[in-house]
PDB file of C-alpha atoms and ligand atoms in Angstrom:
ATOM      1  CA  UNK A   1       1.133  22.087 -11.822  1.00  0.00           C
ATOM      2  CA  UNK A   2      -1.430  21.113 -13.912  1.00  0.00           C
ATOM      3  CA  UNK A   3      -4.675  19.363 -13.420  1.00  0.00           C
ATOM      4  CA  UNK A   4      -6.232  16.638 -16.052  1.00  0.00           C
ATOM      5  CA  UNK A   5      -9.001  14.357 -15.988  1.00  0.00           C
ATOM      6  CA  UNK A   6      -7.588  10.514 -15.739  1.00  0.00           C
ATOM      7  CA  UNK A   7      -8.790   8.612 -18.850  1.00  0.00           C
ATOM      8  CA  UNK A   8      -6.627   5.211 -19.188  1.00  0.00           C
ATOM      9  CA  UNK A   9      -5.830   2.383 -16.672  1.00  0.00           C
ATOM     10  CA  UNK A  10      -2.419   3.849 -17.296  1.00  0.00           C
ATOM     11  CA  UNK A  11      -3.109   7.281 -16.006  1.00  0.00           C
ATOM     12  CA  UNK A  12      -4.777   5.549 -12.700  1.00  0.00           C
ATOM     13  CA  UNK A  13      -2.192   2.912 -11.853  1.00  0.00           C
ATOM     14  CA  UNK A  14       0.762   5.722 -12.264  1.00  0.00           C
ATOM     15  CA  UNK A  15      -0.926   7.569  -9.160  1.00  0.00           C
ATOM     16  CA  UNK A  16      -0.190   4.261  -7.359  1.00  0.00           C
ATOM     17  CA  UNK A  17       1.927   6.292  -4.686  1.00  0.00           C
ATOM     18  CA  UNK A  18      -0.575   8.253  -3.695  1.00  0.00           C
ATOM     19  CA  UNK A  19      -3.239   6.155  -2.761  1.00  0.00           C
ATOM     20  CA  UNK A  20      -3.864   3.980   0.816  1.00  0.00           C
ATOM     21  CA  UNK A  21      -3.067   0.718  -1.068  1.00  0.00           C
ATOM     22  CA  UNK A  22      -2.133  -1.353  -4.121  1.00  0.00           C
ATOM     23  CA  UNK A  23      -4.140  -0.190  -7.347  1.00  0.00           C
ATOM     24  CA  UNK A  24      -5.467  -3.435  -9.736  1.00  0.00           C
ATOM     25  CA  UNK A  25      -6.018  -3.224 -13.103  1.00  0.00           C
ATOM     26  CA  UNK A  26      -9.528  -5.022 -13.269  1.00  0.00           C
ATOM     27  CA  UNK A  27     -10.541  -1.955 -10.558  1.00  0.00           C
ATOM     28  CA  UNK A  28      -9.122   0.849 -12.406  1.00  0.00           C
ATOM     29  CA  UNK A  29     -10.726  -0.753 -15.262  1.00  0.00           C
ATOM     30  CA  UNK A  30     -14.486  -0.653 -13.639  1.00  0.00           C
ATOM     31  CA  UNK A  31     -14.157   2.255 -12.232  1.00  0.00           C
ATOM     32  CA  UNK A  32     -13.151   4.576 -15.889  1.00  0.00           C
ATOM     33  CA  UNK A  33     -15.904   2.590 -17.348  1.00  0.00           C
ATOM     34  CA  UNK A  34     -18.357   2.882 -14.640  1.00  0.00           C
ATOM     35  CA  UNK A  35     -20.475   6.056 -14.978  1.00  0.00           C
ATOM     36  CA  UNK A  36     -19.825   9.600 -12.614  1.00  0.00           C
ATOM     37  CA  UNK A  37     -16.724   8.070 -11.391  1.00  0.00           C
ATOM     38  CA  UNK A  38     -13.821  10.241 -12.177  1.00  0.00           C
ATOM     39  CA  UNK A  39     -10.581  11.253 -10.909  1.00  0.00           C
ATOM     40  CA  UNK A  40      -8.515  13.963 -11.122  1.00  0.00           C
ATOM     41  CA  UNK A  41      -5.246  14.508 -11.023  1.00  0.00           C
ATOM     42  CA  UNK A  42      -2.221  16.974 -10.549  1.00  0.00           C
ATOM     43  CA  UNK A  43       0.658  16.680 -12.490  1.00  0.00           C
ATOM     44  CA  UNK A  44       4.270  18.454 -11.234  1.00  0.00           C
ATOM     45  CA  UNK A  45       6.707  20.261 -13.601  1.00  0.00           C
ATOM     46  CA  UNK A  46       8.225  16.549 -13.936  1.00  0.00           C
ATOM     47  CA  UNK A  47       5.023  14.950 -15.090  1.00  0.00           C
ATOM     48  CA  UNK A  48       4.521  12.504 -12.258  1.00  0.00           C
ATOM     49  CA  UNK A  49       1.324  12.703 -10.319  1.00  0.00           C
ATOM     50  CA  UNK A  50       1.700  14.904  -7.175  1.00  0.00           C
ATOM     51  CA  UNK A  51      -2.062  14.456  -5.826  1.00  0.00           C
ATOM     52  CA  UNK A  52      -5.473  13.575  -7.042  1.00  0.00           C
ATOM     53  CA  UNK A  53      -9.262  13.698  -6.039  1.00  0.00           C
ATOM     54  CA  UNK A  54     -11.824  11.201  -6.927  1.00  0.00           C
ATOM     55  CA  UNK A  55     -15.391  11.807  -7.431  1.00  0.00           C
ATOM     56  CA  UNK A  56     -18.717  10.031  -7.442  1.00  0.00           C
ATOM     57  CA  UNK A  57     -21.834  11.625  -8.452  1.00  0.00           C
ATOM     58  CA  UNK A  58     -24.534  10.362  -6.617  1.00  0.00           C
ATOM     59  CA  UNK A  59     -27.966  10.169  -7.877  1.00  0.00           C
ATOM     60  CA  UNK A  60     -31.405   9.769  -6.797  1.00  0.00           C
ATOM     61  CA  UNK A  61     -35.267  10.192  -7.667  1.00  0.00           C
ATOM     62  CA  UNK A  62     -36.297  12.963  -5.238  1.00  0.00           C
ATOM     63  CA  UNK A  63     -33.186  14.648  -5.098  1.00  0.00           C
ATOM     64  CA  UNK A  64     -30.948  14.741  -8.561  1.00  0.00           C
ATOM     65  CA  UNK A  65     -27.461  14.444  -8.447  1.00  0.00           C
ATOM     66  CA  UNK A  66     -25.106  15.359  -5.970  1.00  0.00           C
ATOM     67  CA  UNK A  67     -21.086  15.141  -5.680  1.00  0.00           C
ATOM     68  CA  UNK A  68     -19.435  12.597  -3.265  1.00  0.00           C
ATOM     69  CA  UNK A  69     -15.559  14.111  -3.008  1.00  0.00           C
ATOM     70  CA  UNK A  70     -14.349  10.034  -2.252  1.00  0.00           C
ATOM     71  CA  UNK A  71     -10.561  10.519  -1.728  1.00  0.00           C
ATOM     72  CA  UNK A  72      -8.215  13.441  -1.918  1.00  0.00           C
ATOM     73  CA  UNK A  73      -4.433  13.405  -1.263  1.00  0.00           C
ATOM     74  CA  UNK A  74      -1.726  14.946  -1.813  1.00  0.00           C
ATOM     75  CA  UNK A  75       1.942  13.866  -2.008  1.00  0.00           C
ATOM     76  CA  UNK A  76       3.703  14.699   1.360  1.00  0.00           C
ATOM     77  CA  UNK A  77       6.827  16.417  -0.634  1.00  0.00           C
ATOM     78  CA  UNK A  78       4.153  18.838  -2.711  1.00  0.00           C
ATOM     79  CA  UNK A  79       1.727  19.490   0.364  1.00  0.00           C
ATOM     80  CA  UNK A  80       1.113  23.151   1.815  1.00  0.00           C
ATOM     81  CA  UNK A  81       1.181  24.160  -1.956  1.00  0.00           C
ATOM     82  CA  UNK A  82      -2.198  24.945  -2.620  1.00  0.00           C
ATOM     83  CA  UNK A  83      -2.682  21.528  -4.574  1.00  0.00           C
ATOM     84  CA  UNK A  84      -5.266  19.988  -2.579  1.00  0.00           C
ATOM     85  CA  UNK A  85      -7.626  23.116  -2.795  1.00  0.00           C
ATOM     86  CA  UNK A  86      -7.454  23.134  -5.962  1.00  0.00           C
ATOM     87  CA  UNK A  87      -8.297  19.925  -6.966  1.00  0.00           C
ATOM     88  CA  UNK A  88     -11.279  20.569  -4.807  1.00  0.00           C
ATOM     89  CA  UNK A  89     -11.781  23.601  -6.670  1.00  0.00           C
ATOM     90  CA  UNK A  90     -11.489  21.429  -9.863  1.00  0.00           C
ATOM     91  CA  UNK A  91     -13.912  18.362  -8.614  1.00  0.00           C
ATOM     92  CA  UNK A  92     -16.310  21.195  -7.687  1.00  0.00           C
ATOM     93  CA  UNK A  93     -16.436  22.722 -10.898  1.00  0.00           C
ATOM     94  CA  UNK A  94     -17.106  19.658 -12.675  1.00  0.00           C
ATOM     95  CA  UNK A  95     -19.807  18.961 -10.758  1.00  0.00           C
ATOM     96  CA  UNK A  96     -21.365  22.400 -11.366  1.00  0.00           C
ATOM     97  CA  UNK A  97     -20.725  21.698 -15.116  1.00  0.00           C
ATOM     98  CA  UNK A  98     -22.460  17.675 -14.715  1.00  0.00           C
ATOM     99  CA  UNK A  99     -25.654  19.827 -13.072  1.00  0.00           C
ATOM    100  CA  UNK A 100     -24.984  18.936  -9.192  1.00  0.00           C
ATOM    101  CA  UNK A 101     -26.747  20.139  -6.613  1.00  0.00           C
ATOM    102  CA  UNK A 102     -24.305  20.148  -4.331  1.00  0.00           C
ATOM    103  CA  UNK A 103     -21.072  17.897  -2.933  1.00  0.00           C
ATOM    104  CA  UNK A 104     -20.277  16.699   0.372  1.00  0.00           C
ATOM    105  CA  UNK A 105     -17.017  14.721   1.788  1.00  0.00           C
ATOM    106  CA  UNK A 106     -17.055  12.428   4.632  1.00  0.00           C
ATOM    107  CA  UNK A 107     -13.953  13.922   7.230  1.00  0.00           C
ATOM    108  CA  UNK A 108     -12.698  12.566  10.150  1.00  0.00           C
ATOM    109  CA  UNK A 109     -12.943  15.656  13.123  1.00  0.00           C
ATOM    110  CA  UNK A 110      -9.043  15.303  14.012  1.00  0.00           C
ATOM    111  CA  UNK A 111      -7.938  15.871  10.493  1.00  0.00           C
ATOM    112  CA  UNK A 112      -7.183  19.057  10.369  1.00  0.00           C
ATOM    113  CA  UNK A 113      -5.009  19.637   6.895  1.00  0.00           C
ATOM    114  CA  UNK A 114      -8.081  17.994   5.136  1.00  0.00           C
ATOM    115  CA  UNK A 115     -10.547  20.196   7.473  1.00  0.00           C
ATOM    116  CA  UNK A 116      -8.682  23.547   6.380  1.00  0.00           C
ATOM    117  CA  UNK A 117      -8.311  22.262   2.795  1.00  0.00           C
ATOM    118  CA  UNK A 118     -12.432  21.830   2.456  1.00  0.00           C
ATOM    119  CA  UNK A 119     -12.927  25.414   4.316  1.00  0.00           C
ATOM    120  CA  UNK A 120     -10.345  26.962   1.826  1.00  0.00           C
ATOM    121  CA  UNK A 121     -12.382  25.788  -0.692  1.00  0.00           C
ATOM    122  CA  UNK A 122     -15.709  27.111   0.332  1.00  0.00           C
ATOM    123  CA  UNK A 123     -17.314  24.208   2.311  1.00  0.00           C
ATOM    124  CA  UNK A 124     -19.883  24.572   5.427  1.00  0.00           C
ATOM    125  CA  UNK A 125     -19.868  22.717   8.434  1.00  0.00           C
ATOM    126  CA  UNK A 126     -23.069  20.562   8.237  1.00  0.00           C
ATOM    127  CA  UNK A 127     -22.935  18.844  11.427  1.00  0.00           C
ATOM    128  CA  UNK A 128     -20.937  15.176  12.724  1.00  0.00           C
ATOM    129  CA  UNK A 129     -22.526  12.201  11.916  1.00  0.00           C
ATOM    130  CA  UNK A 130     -22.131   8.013  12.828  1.00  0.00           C
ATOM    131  CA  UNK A 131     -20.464   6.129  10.241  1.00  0.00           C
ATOM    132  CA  UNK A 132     -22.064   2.632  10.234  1.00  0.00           C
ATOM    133  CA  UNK A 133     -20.615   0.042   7.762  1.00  0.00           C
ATOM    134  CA  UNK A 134     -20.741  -3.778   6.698  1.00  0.00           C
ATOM    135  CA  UNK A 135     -17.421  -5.695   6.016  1.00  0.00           C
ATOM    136  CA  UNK A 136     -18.628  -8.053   3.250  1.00  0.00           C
ATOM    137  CA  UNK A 137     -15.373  -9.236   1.460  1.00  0.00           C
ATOM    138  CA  UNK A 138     -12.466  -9.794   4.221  1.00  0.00           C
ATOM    139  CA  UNK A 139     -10.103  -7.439   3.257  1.00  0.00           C
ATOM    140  CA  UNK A 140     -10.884  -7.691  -0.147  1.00  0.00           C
ATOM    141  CA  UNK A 141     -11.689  -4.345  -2.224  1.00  0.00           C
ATOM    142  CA  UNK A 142     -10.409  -1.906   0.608  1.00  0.00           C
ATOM    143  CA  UNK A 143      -7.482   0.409   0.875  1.00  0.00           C
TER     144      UNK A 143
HETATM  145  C1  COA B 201      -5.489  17.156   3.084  1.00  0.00           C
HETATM  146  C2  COA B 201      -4.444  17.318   2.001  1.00  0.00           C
HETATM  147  C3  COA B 201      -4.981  16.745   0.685  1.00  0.00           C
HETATM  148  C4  COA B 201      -4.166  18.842   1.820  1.00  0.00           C
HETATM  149  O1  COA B 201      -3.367  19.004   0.661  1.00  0.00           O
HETATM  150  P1  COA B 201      -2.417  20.284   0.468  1.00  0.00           P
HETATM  151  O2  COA B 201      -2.036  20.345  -0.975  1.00  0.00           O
HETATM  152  O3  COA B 201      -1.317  20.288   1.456  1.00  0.00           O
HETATM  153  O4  COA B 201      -3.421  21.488   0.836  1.00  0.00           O
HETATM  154  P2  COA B 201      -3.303  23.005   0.336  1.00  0.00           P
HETATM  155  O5  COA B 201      -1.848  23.397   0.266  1.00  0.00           O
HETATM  156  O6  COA B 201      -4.123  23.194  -0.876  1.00  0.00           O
HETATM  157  O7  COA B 201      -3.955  23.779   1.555  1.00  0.00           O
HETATM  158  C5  COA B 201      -5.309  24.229   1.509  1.00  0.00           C
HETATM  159  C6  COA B 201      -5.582  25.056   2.766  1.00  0.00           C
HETATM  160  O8  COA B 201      -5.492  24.215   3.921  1.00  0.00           O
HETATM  161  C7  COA B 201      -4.482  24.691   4.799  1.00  0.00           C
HETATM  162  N1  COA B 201      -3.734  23.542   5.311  1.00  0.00           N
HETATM  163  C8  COA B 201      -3.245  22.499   4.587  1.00  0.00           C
HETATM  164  N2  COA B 201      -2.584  21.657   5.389  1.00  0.00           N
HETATM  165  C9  COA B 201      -2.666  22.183   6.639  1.00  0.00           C
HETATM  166  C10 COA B 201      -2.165  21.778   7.896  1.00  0.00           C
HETATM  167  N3  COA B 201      -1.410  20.659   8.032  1.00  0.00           N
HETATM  168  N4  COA B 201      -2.456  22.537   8.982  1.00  0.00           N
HETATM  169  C11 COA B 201      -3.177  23.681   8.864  1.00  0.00           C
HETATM  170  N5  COA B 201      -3.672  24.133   7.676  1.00  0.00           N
HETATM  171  C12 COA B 201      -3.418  23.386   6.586  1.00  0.00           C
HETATM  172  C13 COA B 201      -3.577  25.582   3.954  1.00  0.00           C
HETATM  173  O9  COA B 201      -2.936  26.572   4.730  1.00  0.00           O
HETATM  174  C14 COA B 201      -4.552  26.167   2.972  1.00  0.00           C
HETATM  175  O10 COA B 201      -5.242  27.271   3.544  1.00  0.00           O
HETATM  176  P3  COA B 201      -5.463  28.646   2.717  1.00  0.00           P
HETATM  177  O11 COA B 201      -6.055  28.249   1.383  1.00  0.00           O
HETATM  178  O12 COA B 201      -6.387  29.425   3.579  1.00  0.00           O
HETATM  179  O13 COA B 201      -4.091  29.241   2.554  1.00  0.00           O
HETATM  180  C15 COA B 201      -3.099  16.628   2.388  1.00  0.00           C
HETATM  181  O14 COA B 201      -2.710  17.064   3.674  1.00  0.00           O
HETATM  182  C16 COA B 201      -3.181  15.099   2.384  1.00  0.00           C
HETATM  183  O15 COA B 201      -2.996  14.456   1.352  1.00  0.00           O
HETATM  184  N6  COA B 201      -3.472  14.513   3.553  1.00  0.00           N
HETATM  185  C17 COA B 201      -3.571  13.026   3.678  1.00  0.00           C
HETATM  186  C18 COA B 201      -4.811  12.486   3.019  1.00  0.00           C
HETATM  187  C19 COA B 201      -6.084  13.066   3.605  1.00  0.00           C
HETATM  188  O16 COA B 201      -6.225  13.237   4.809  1.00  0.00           O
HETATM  189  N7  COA B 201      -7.031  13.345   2.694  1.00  0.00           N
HETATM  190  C20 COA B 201      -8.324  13.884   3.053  1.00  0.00           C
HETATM  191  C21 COA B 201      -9.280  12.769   3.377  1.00  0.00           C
HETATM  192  S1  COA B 201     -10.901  13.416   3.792  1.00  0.00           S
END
């Protein structure tokens, strides 16, 4: 297994499988160009994706930058492998390298492979918290 940065529209759209929904070009597009947006992802012995984790690094004027771990998942064939700790591991260590304070990931309480994935990589509890959102597009732009 080995674990490489994604750097074309090519290398995003192939992970197709593993993500909630349909991939589009002009979106894989933005989001290489768009900057502290990157994903990660894990190759088998076969060469086709088995997982990946996507990053955001957050930014603001009091605080620096921080890590947002966006999505991690793992193919259901290659799970209880160790593959989804370490892309953590892996999104975590970029961060340290980009100068992040810290990284946080958004988990709902009943998931408990991602829950033991985050603890196997280190993470602390800080507490449950209300999601609030604000459909603005239909459907449009979500997984
Ligand atoms: C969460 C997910 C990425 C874990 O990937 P994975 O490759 O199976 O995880 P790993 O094999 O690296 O396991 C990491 C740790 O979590 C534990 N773990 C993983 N799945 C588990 C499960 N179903 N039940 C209990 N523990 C589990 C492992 O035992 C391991 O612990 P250890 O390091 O102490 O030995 C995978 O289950 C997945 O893709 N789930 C669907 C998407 C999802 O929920 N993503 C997270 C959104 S926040």
């Amino acid at each position: 297994m080995e674990i490489r940065r994604a750097t074309t529209v090519a290398d995003l759209l192939a992970a197709e499988h593993l993500y909630d929904g349909p991939p589009r070009e002009d979106w894989a597009a933005r989001f290489l160009a768009s900057p502290g947006h990157l994903m990660l992802i894990a190759y088998a012995e076969d060469g086709v994706p088995a997982g990946f984790v996507s990053g955001i690094e957050m930014l603001h004027p009091d605080k620096g930058a921080e890590m947002c771990l966006y999505e991690l998942s793992v193919d259901e064939s290659h799970r209880r492998r160790g593959i989804g700790r370490a892309l953590t591991e892996a999104l975590l260590a970029e961060a340290r390298e980009r100068g992040c304070y810290g990284a946080w990931v958004g988990v709902d309480t009943d998931n408990a492979p991602a829950l033991a994935t985050y603890r196997s990589a280190g993470s602390v509890d800080e507490g449950v918290f209300a999601m609030h959102g604000w459909p603005l597009a239909g459907d449009e732009g979500r997984g």
